[in-house]
Coordinates of C-alpha atoms and ligand atoms in Angstrom, one line a residue:
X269 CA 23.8 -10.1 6.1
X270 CA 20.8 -8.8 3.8
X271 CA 18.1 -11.2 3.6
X272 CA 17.8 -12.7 0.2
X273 CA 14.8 -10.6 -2.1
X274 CA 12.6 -13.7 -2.7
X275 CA 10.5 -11.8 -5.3
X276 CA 12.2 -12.4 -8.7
X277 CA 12.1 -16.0 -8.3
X278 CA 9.0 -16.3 -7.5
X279 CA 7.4 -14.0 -9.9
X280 CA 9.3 -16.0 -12.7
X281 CA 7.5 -18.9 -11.4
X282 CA 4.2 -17.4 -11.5
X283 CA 5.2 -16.0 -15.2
X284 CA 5.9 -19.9 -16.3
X285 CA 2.4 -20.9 -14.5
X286 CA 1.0 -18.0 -16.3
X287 CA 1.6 -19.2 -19.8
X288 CA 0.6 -22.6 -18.9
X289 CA -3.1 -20.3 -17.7
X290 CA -3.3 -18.5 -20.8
X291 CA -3.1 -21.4 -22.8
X292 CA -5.4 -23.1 -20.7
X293 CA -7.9 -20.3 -20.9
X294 CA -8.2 -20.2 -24.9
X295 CA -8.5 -24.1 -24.6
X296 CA -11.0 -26.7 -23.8
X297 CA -10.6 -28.1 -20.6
X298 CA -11.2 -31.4 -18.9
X299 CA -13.5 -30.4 -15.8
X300 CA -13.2 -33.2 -12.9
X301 CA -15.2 -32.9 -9.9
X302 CA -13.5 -33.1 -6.7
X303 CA -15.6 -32.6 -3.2
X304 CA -18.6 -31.3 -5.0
X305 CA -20.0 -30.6 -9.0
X306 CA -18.7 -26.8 -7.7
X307 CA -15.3 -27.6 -6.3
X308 CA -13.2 -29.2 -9.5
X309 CA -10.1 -29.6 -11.2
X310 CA -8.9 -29.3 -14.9
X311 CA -6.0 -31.0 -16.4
X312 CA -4.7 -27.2 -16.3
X313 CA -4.8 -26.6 -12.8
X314 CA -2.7 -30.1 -12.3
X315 CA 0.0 -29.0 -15.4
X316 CA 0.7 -25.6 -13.1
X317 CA 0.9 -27.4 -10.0
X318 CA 3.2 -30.5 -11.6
X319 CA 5.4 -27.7 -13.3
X320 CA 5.9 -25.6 -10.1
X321 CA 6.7 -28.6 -7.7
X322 CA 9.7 -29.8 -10.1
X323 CA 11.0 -26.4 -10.5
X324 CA 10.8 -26.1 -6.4
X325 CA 12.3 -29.4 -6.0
X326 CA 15.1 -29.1 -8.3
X327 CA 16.4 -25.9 -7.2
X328 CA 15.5 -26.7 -3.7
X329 CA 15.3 -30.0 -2.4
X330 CA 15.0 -29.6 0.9
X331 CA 12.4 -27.3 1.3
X332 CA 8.4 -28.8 1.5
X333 CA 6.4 -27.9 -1.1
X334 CA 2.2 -28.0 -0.2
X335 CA -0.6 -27.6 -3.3
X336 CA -4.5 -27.8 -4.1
X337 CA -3.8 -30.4 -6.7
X338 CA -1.8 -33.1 -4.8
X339 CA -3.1 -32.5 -1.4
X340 CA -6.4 -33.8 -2.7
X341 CA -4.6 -36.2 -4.6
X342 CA -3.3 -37.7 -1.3
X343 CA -6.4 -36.9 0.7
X344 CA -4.5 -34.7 2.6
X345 CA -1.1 -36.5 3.4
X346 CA 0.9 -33.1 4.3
X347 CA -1.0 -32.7 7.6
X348 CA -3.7 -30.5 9.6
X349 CA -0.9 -27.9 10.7
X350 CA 2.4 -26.3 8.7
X351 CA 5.4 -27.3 10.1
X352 CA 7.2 -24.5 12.0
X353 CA 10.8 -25.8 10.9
X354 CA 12.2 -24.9 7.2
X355 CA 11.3 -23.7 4.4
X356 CA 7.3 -24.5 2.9
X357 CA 6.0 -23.4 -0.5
X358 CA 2.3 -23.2 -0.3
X359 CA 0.6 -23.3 -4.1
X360 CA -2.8 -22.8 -5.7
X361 CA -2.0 -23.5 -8.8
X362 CA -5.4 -21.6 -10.1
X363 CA -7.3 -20.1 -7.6
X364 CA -10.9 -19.6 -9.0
X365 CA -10.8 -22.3 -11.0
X366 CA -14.5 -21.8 -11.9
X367 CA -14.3 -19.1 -13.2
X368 CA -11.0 -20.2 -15.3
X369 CA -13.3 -23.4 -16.8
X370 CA -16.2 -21.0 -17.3
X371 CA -14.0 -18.2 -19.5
X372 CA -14.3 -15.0 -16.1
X373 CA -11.0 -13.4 -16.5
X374 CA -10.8 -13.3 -12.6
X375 CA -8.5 -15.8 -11.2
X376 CA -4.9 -16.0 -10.3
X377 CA -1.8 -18.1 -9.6
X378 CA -0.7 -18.2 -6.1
X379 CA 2.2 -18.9 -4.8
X380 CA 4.2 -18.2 -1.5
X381 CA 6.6 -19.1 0.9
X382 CA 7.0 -19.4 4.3
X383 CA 9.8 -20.3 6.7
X384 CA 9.5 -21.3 10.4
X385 CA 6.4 -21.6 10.4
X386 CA 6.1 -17.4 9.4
X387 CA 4.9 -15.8 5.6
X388 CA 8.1 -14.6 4.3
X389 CA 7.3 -13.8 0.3
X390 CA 3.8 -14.4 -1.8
X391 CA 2.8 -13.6 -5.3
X392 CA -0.4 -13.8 -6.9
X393 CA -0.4 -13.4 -10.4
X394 CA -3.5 -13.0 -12.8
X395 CA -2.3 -13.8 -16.1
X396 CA -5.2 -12.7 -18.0
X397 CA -5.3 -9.6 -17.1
X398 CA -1.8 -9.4 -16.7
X399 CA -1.9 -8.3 -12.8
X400 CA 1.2 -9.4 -10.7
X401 CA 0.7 -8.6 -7.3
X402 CA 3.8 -9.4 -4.9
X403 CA 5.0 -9.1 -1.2
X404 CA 8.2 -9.8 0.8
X405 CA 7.8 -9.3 4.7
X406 CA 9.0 -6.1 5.4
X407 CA 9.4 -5.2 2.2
X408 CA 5.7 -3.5 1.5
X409 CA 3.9 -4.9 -1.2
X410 CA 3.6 -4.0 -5.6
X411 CA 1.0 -4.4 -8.7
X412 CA 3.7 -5.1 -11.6
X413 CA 6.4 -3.5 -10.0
X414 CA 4.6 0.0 -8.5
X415 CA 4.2 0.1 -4.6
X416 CA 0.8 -0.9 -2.9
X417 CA -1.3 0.1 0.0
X418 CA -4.8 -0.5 1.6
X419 CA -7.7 1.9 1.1
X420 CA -7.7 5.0 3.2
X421 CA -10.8 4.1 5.8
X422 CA -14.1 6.1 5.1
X423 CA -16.2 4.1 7.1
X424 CA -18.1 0.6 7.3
X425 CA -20.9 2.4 5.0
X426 CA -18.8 3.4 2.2
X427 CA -17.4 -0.3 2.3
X428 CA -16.9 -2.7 -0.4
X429 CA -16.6 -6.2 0.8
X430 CA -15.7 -9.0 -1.2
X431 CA -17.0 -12.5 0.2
X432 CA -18.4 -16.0 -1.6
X433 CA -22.1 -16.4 -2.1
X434 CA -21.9 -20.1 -2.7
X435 CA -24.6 -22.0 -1.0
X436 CA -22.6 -23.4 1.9
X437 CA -21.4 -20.3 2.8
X438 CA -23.6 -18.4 6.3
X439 CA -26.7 -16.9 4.7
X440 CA -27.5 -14.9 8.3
X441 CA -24.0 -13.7 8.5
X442 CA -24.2 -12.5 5.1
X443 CA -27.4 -10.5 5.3
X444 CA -25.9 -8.7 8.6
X445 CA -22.7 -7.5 6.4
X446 CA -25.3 -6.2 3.2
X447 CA -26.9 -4.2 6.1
X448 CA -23.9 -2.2 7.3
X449 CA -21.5 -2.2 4.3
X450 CA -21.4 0.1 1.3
X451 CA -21.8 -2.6 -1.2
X452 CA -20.9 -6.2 -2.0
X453 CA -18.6 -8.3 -4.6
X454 CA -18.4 -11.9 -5.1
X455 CA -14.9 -12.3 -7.2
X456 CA -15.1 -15.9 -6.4
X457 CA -10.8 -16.1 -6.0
X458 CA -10.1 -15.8 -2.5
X459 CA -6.1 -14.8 -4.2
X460 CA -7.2 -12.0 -5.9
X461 CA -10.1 -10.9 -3.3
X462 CA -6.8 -10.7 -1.0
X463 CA -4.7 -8.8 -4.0
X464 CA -7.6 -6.2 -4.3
X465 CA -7.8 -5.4 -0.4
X466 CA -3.9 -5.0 -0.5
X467 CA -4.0 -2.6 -3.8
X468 CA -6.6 -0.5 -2.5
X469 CA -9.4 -1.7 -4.5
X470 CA -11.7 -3.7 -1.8
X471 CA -11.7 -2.0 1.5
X472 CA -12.3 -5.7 3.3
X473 CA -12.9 -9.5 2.3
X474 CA -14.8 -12.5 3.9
X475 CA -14.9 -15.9 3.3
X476 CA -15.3 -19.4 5.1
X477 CA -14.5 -22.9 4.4
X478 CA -11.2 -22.2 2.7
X479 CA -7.6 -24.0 2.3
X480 CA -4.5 -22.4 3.2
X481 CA -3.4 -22.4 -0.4
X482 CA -6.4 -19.9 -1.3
X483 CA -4.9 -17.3 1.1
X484 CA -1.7 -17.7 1.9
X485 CA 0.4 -15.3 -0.8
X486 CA -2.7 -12.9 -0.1
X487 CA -2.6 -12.5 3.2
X488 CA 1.3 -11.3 3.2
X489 CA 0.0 -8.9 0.0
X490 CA -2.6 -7.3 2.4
X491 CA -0.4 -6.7 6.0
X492 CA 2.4 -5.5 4.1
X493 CA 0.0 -2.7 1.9
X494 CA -0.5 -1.7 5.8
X495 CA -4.0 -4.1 6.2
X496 CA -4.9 -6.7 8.7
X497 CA -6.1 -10.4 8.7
X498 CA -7.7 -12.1 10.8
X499 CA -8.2 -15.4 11.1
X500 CA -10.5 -16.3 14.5
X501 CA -9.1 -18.9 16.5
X502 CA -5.5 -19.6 15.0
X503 CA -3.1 -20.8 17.1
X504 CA 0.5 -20.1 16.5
X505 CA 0.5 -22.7 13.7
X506 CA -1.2 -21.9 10.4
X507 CA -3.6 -24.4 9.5
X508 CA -3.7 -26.0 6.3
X509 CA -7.8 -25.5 6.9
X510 CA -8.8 -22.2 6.9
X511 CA -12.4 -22.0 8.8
X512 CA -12.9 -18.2 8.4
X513 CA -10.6 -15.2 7.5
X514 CA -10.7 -11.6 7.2
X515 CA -8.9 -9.4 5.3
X516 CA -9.2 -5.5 5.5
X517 CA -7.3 -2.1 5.1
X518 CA -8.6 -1.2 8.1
X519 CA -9.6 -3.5 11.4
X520 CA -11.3 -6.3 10.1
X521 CA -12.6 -6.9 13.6
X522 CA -15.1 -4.5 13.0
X523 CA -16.6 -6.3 10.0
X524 CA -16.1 -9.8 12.1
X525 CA -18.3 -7.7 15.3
X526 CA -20.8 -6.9 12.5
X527 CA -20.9 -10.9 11.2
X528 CA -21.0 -12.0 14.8
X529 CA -24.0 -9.6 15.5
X530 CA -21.3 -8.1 18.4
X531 CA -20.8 -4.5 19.5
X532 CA -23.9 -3.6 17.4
X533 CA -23.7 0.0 18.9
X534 CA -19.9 0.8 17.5
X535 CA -20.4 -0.4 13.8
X536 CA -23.0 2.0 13.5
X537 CA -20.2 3.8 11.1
Ligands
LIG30 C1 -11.6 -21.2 -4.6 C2 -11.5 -20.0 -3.7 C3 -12.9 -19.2 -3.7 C4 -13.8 -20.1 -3.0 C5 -13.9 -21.5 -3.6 C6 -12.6 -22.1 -3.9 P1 -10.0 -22.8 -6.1 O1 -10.4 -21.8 -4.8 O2 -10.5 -19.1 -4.0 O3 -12.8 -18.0 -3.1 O4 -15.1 -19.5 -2.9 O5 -14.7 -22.3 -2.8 O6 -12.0 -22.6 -2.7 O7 -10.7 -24.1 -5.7 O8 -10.5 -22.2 -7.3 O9 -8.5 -22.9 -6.0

């Protein structure tokens, strides 16, 4: 029997999300802060999440549904691990929320799904711009419907590396990556960071301190353009944490030697 094609479904939900977004973005919003005056929430970002929980639910009511919004709502009821039975949507209802309250066209919604514990679909959808990035495993990934794939490797100094330059992030790690890459990019969406790695854009992407929901649809985008990601010290579960992760067309664990200050001698190129 042929696997069910995932991708429709999910792309209509990130098209209702999207006009929920758009409206949002035209609007004035509410801005709540959450852990910090830089990590918040608008009455936007809890609409799309709300919306794409009852749609989930109805249609499937057995399957577990884990989001930004309502995980920090429960202070983090759903757990430090996903399960490895099932089916588990995993939602950011707007990544780069930031930038969404301060009016940068850069952020996306992202959903996907996993089941047994594996990434089996993800979208992330920017519907500003109109960008609708989606993966199925084994099916290769597409920008609005024409096929993906990584950037052809020149090199660690023709690089462009996204990665956060928010003050909690490494500062010594940082400088080590300016001195060996091409050139830098903070997009400040860890979805669309992912999106740009997998469409060819980005050649790699770093970032620490993150949630599963920031990654997950992205990380599916970018393995099946023919990237990587790594994420050090996972164990077979994914955690709902995500301490570090790299993304890139091409081995990330040359730009995680160059972070680490390890195998100086090879990432000479
Ligand atoms: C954001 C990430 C971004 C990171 C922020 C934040 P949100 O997600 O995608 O890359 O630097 O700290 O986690 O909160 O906008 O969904």
């Amino acid at each position: 029997m042929q696997a069910k094609n995932w991708i429709p479904e999910i792309e209509e939900l990130a098209l209702t999300a999207g006009k929920i977004i758009q409206r949002g973005f035209e609007s004035t919003k509410t801005v709540h802060e959450k852990s910090s005056a830089m990590d918040i929430v608008t009455e936007f970002d809890t609409e799309v999440e709300n919306v794409l929980r009852k749609e989930i639910n109805t249609r499937y009511p057995e399957h577990l549904v884990l989001g930004e919004e309502e995980e920090f709502r429960t202070e983090g009821a759903f757990g430090a691990f996903l399960p490895r039975k099932g089916y588990v949507w995993v939602i950011d209802p707007i990544d780069g929320t930031l930038n969404f309250a301060s009016g940068i066209p850069l952020l996306a919604v992202s959903i996907a799904l996993f089941h047994e514990g594996e990434l089996l679909a993800g979208v992330v959808y920017n519907p500003i711009i109109k960008e609708m990035f989606s993966a199925q495993k084994g099916a290769g990934a597409t920008l609005n419907n024409q096929v993906i794939k990584v950037k052809k490797d020149s090199g660690l100094a023709r690089a462009i590396v996204a990665v956060s330059v928010a003050r909690r992030k490494k500062d010594l790690e940082l400088s080590r990556l300016a001195d060996k890459v091409g050139g830098m990019r903070a997009l400040g969406t860890a979805a669309v960071a992912l999106a740009y790695v997998a469409a060819g854009r980005l050649d790699a992407y770093w970032e620490v301190n993150l949630n599963l929901w920031d990654v997950a649809a992205g990380v599916l985008l970018v393995e099946e353009a023919g990237g990587e990601v790594m994420i050090p010290n996972q164990e077979r579960e994914y955690p709902v944490k995500i301490a570090e992760i790299i993304g890139a067309g091409n081995k990330p664990k040359r730009y995680y030697d160059v972070l680490k200050n390890e195998n100086n001698e090879q990432n000479k190129s």
